[in-house]
mmCIF file of C-alpha atoms in Angstrom:
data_model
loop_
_atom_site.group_PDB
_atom_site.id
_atom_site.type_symbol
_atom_site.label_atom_id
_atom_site.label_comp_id
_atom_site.label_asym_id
_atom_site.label_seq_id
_atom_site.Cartn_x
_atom_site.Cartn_y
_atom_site.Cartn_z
ATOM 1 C CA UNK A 1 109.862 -0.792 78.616
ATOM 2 C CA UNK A 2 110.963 -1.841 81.748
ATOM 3 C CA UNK A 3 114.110 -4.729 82.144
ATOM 4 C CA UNK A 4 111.660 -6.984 83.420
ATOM 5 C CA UNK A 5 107.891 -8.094 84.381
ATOM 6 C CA UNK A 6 107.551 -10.483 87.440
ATOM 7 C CA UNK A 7 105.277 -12.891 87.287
ATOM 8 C CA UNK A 8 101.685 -12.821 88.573
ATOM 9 C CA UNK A 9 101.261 -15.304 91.298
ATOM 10 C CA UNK A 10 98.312 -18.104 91.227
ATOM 11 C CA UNK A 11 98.485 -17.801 87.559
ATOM 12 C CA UNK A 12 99.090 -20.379 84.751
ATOM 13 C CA UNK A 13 102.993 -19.360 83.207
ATOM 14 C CA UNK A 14 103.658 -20.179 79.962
ATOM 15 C CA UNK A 15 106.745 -19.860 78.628
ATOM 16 C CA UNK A 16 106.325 -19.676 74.750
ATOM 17 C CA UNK A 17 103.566 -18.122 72.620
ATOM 18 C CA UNK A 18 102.712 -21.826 71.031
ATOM 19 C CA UNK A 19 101.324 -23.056 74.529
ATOM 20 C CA UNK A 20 99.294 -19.880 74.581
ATOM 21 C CA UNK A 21 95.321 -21.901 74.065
ATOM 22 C CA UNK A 22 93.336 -20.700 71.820
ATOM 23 C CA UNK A 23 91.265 -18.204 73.259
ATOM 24 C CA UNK A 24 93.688 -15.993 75.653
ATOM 25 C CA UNK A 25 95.076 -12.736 74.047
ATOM 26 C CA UNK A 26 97.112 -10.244 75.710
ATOM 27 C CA UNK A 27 95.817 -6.720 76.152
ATOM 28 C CA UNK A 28 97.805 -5.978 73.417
ATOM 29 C CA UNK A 29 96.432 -8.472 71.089
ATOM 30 C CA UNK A 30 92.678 -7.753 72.517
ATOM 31 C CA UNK A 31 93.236 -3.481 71.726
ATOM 32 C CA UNK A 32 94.168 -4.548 67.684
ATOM 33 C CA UNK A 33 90.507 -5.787 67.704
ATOM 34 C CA UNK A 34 88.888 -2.751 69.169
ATOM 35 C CA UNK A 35 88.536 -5.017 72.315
ATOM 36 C CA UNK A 36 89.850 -4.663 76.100
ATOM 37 C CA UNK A 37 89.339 -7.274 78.815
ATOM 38 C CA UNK A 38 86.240 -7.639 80.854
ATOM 39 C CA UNK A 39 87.503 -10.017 83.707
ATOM 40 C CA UNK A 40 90.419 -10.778 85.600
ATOM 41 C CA UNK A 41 93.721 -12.538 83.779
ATOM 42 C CA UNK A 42 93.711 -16.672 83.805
ATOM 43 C CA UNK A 43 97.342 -16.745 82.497
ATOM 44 C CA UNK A 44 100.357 -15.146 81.765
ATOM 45 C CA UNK A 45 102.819 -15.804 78.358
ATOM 46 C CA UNK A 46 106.972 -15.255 78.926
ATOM 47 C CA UNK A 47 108.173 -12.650 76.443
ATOM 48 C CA UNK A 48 111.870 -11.089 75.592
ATOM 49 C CA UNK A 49 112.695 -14.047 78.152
ATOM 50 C CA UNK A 50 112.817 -12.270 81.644
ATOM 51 C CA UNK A 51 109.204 -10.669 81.443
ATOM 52 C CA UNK A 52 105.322 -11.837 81.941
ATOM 53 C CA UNK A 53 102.202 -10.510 79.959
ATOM 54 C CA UNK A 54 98.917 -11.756 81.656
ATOM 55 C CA UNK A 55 96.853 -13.185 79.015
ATOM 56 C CA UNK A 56 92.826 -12.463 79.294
ATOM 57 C CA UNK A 57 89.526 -14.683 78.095
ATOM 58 C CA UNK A 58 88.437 -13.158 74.478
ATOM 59 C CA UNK A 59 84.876 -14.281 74.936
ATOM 60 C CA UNK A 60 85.078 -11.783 78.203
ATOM 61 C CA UNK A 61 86.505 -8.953 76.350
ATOM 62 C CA UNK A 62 83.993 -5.647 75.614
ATOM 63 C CA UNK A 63 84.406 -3.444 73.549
ATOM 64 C CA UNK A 64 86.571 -0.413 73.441
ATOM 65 C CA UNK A 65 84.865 2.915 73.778
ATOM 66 C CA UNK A 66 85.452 4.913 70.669
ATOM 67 C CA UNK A 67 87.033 8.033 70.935
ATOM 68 C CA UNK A 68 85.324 11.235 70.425
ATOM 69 C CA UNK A 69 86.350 14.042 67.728
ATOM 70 C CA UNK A 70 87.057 15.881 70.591
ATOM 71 C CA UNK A 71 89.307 13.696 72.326
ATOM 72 C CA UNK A 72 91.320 12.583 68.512
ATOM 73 C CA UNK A 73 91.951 16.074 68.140
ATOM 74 C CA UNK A 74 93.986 16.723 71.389
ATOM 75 C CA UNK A 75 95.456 13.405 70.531
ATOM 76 C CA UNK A 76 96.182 14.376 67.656
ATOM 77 C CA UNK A 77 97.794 18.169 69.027
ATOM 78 C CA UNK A 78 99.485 15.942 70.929
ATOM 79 C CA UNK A 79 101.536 13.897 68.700
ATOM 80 C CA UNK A 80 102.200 17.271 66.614
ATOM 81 C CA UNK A 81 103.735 18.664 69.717
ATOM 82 C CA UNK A 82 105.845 16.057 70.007
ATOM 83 C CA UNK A 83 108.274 17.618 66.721
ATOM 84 C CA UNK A 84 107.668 21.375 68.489
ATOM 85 C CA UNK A 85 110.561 22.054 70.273
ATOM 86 C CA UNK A 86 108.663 23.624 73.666
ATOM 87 C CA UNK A 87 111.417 26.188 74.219
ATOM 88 C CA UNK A 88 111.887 28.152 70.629
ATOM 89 C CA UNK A 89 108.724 26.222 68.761
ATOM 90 C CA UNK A 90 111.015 24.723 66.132
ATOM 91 C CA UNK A 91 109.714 22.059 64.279
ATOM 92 C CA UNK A 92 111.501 18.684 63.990
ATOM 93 C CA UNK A 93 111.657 16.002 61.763
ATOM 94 C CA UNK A 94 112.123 13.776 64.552
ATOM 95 C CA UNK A 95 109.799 13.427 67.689
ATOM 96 C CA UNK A 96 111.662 14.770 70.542
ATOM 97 C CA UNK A 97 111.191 12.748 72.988
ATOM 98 C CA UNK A 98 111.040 13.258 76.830
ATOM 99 C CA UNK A 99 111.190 17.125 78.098
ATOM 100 C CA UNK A 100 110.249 17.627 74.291
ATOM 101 C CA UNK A 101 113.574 20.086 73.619
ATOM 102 C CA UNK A 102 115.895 20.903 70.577
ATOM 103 C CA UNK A 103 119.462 19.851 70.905
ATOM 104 C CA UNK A 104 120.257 23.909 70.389
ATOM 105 C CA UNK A 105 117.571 24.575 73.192
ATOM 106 C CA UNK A 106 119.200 22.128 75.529
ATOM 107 C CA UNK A 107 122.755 23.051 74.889
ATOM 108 C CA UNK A 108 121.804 26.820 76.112
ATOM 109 C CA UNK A 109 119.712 25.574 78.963
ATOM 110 C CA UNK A 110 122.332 23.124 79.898
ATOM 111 C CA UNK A 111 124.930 25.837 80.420
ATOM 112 C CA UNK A 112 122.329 28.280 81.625
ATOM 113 C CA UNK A 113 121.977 25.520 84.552
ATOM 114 C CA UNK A 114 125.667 25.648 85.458
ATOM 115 C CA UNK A 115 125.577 29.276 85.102
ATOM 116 C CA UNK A 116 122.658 29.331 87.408
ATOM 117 C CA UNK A 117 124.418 26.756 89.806
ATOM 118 C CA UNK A 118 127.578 28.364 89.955
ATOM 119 C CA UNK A 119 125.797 31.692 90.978
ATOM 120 C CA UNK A 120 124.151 29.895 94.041
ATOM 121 C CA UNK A 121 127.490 28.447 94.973
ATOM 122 C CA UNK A 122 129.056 32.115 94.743
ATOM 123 C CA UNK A 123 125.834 33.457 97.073
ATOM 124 C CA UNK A 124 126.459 30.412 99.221
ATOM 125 C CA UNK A 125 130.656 30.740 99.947
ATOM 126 C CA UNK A 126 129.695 34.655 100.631
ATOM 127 C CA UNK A 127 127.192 34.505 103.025
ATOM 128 C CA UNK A 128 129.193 31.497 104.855
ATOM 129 C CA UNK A 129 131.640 33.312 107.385
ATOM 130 C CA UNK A 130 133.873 30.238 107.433
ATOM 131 C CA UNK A 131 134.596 30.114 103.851
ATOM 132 C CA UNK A 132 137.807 31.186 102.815
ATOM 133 C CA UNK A 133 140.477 31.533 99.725
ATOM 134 C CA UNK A 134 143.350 29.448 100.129
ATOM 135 C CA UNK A 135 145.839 31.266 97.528
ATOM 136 C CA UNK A 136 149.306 29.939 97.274
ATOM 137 C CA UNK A 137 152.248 30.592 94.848
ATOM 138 C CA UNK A 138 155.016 28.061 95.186
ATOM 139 C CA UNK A 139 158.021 26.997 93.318
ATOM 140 C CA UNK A 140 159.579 24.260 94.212
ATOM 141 C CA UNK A 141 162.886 25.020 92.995
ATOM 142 C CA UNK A 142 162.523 29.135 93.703
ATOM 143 C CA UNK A 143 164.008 31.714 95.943
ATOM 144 C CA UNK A 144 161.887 31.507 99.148
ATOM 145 C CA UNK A 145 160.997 35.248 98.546
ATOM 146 C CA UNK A 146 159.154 34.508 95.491
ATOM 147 C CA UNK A 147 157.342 31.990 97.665
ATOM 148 C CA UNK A 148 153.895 32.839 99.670
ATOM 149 C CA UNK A 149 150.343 31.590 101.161
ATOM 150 C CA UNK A 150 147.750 33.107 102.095
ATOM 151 C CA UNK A 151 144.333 33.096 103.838
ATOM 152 C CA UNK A 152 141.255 35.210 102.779
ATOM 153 C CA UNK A 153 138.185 35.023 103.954
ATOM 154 C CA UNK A 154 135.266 34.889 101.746
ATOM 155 C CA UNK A 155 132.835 36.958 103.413
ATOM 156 C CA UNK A 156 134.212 40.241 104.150
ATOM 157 C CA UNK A 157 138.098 39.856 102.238
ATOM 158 C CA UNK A 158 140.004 39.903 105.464
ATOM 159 C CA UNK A 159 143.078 38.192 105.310
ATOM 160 C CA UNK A 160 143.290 35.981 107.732
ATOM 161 C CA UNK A 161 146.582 35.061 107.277
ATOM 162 C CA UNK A 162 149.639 35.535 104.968
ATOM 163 C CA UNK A 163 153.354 34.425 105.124
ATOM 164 C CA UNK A 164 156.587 33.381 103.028
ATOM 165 C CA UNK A 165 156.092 29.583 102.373
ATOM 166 C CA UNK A 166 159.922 29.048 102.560
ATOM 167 C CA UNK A 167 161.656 26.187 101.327
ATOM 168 C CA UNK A 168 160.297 22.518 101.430
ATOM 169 C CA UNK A 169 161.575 20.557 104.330
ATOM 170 C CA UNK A 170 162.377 23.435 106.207
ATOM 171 C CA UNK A 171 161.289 24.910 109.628
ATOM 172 C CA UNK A 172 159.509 28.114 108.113
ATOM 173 C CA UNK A 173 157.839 25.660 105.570
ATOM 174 C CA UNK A 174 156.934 23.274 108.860
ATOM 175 C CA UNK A 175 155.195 26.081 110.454
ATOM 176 C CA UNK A 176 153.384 27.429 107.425
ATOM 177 C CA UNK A 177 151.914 24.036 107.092
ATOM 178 C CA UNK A 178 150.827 23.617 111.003
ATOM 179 C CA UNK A 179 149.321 27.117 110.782
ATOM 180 C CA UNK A 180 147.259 25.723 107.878
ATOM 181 C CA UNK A 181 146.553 22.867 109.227
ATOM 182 C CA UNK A 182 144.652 24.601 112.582
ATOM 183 C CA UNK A 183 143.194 27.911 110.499
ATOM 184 C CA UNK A 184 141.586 25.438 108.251
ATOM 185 C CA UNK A 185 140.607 22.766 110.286
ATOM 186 C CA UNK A 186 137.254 23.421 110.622
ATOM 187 C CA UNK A 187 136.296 25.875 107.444
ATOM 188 C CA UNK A 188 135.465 25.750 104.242
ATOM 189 C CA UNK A 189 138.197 26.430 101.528
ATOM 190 C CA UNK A 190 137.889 27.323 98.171
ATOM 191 C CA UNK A 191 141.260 26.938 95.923
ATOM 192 C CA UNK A 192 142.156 29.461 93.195
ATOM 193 C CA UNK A 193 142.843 26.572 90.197
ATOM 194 C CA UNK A 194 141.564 23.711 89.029
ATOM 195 C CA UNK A 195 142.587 21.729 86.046
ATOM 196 C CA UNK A 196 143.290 24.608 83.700
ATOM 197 C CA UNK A 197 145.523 26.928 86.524
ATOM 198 C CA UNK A 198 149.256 26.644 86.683
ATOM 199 C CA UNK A 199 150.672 24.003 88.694
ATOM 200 C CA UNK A 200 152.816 25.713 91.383
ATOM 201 C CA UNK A 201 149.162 27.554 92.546
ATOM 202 C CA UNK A 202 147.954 24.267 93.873
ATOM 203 C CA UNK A 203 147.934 23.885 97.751
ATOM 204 C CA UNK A 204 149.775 20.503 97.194
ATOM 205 C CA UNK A 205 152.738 22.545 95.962
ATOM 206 C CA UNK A 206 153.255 23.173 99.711
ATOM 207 C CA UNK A 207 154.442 19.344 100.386
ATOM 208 C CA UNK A 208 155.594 18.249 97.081
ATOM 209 C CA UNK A 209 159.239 17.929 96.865
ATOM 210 C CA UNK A 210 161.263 20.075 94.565
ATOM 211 C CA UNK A 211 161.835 18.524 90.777
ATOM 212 C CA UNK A 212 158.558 15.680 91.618
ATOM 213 C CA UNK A 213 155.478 14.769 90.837
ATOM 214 C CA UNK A 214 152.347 16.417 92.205
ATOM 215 C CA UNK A 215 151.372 14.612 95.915
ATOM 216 C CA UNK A 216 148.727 11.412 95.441
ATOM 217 C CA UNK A 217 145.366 12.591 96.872
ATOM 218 C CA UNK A 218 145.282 10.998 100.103
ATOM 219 C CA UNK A 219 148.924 10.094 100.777
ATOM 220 C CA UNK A 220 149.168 12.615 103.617
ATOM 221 C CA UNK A 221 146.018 12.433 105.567
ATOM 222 C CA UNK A 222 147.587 15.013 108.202
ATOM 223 C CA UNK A 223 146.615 17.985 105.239
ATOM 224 C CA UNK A 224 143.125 17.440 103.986
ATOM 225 C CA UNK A 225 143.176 20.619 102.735
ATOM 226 C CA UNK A 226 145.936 19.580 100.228
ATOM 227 C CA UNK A 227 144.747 16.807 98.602
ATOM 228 C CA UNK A 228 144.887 17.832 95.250
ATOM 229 C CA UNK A 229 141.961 18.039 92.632
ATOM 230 C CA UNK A 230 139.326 17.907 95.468
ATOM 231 C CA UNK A 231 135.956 17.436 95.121
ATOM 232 C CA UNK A 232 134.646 18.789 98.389
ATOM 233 C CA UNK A 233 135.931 21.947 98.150
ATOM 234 C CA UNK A 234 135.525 24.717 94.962
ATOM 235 C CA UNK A 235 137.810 26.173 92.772
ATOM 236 C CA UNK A 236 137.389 30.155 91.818
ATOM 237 C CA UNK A 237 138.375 28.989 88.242
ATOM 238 C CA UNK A 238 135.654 26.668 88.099
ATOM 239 C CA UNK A 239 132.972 28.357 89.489
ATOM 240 C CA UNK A 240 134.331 31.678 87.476
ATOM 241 C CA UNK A 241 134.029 29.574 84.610
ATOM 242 C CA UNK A 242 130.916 28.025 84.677
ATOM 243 C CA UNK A 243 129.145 31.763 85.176
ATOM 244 C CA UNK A 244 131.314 32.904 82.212
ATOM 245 C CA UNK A 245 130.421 30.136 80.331
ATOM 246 C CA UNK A 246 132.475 30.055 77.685
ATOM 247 C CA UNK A 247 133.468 26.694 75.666
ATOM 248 C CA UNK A 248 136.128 25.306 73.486
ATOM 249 C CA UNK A 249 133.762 23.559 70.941
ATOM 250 C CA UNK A 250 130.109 24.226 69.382
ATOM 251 C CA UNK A 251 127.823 22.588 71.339
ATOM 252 C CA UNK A 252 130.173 21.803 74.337
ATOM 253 C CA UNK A 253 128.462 21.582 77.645
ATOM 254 C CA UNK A 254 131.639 21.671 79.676
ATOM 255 C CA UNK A 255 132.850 25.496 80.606
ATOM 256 C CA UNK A 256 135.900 26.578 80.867
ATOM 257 C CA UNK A 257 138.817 29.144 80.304
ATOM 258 C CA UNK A 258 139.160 31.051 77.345
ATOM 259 C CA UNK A 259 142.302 30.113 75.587
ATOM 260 C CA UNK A 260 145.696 30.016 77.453
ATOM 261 C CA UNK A 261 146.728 33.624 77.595
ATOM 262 C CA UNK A 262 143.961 34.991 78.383
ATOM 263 C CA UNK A 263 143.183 37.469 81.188
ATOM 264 C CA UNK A 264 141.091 36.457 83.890
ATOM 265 C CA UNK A 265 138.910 38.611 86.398
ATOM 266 C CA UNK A 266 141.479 38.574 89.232
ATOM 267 C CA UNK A 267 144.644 39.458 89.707
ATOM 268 C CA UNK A 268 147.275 36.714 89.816
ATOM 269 C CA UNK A 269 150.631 38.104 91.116
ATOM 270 C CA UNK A 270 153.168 37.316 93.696
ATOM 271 C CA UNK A 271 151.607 39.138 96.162
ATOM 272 C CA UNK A 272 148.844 36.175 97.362
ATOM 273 C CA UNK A 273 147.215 38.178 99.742
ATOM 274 C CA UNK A 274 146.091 40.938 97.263
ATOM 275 C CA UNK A 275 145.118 38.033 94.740
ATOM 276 C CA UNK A 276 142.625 36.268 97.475
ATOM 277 C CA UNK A 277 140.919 39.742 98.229
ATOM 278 C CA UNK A 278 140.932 39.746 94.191
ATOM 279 C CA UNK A 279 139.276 36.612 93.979
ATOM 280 C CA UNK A 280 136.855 37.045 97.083
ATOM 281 C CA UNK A 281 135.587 40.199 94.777
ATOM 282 C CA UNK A 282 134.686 38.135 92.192
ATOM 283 C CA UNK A 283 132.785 36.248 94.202
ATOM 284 C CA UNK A 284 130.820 38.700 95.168
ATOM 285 C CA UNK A 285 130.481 40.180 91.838
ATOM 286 C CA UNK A 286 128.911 36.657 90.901
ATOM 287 C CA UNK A 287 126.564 36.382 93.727
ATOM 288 C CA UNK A 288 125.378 39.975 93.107
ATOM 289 C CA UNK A 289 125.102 38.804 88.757
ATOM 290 C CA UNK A 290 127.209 41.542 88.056
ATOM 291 C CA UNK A 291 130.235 39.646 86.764
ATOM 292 C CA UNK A 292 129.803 40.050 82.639
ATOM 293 C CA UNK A 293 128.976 36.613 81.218
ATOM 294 C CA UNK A 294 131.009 35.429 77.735
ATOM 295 C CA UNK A 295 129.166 37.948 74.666
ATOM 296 C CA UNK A 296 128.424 34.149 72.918
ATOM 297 C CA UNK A 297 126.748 32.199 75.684
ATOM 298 C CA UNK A 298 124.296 29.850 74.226
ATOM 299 C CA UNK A 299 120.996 31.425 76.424
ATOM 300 C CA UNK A 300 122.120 35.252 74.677
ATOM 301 C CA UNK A 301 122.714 33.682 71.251
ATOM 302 C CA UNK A 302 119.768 31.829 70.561
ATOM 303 C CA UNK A 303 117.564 34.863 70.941
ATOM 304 C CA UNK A 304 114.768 33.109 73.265
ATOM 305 C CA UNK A 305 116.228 33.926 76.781
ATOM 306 C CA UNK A 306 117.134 31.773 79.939
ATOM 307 C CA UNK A 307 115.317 28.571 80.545
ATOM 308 C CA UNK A 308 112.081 27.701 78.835
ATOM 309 C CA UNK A 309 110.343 30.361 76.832
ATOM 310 C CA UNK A 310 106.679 31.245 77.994
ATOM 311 C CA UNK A 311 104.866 30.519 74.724
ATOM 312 C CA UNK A 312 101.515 28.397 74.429
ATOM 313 C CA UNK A 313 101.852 24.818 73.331
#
């Protein structure tokens, strides 16, 4: 029902059901009696207290035209569908409402959707030529050897550029962070973590200080491409995840990881360069639908396929 019914202008308002003369029914009121109204409405009664029925003349009312046999039994088909789950046929105790699916049925299309939208995204970063892997690995408090960027582009796995990050505060780390700052000015980046990835692969790891915090999102407006967490741009682990589509719990829509420990589809090493081409693979791997999905994703399980099952209703 909606939140509320504006009232009908030129029309007598009444604002509780004992004004109501005798004599004007709703349409409500007038369909109980077989009845439905034969002229315009002369009033209108206040109801749930933000909402107007118009109120009709019961000596104008005609008769409702029964319905058929014809037309009670698709009525009738129709209210039976409503317990039929449309996907796998199950039968319900419940009616099931709008889109007439089982929760099982919409927990596998549900995922089957992100699967689906995270192979788009995949065909989408590979086809763009200005897409490209940021892949960092930096310790704050770590010998500047074990510290590098890099820049891989999407498209074809060039590496656009690669470098020691150096120490924080220093000149090498001040130039690392300019040439970042005009290779990615005008692309599209895609980060290797997200939530679930180990903190010194984030981008902000670049301009955090050693032994603090991660950076604020938006505290240094100079490197966009830092701000941690970002919306605007991907993560590999995400979209990896989300065409694996594995989950934690039964019945959890949200994909992610398997377990801490385990391996993932690309390398991860100090050597960030080789680990962007890595990832850039997978990428492609997903856009072509080669990339294995999880052996107990919900669409494989359930043993009717992807999206809605062609059966007759």
């Amino acid at each position: 029902m909606p939140s509320s019914v504006p009232p009908l202008p030129n029309l007598t308002r009444y604002t509780c059901w004992s004004q109501v003369p005798d004599g004007l029914h709703t349409r409500t009121q007038l369909s109980h009696q077989g009845l439905k109204p034969g002229s315009s409405p002369v009033g209108q009664v206040l109801y749930h207290g933000n909402s107007y029925a118009p109120l009709f003349e019961v000596t104008a009312a005609v008769a409702k035209r029964p319905c058929s046999p014809a037309q009670r039994a698709v009525l009738q088909r129709a209210r039976e569908l409503q317990y039929h789950c449309r996907r796998c046929g199950t039968l319900e105790s419940e009616p099931l409402g709008k889109g007439r699916f089982c929760d099982p049925c919409r927990y596998a299309m549900t995922m089957w959707g992100q699967h689906e939208q995270a192979h788009v995204l995949a065909r989408e970063l590979v086809a763009d030529p200005t897409a490209v892997l940021l892949v960092v690995d930096v310790e704050p408090d770590s010998l500047p050897q074990a510290q590098g960027v890099a820049v891989v582009s999407v498209h074809d796995g060039q590496v656009l550029y690669a470098a020691e990050a150096g120490e924080h505060d220093s000149a090498e780390r001040g130039a690392v962070l300019d040439r970042l700052d005009a290779l990615l000015a005008s692309r599209r980046v895609v980060e290797e973590p997200d939530h679930m990835g180990p903190l010194h692969r984030y981008p902000h790891a670049l301009l955090r200080l050693p032994n603090s915090g991660p950076v604020v999102s938006g505290r240094d407006p100079l490197h966009p491409w830092a701000a941690p967490h970002s919306s605007a741009n991907a993560s590999v682990a995400r979209i990896w995840a989300s065409w694996y589509a594995h989950t934690d719990y039964p019945y959890s829509t949200i994909p992610c990881l398997p377990g801490h420990g385990e391996t993932v589809p690309w390398s991860r090493s100090l050597n960030v360069a080789a680990d962007g081409k890595s990832m850039a693979d997978l990428l492609h791997r997903i856009a072509d639908g080669t990339e294995p999905v999880w052996e107990r994703a919900a669409w494989t399980l359930d043993g009717h396929g992807a999206g809605i099952a062609e059966r007759s209703a």
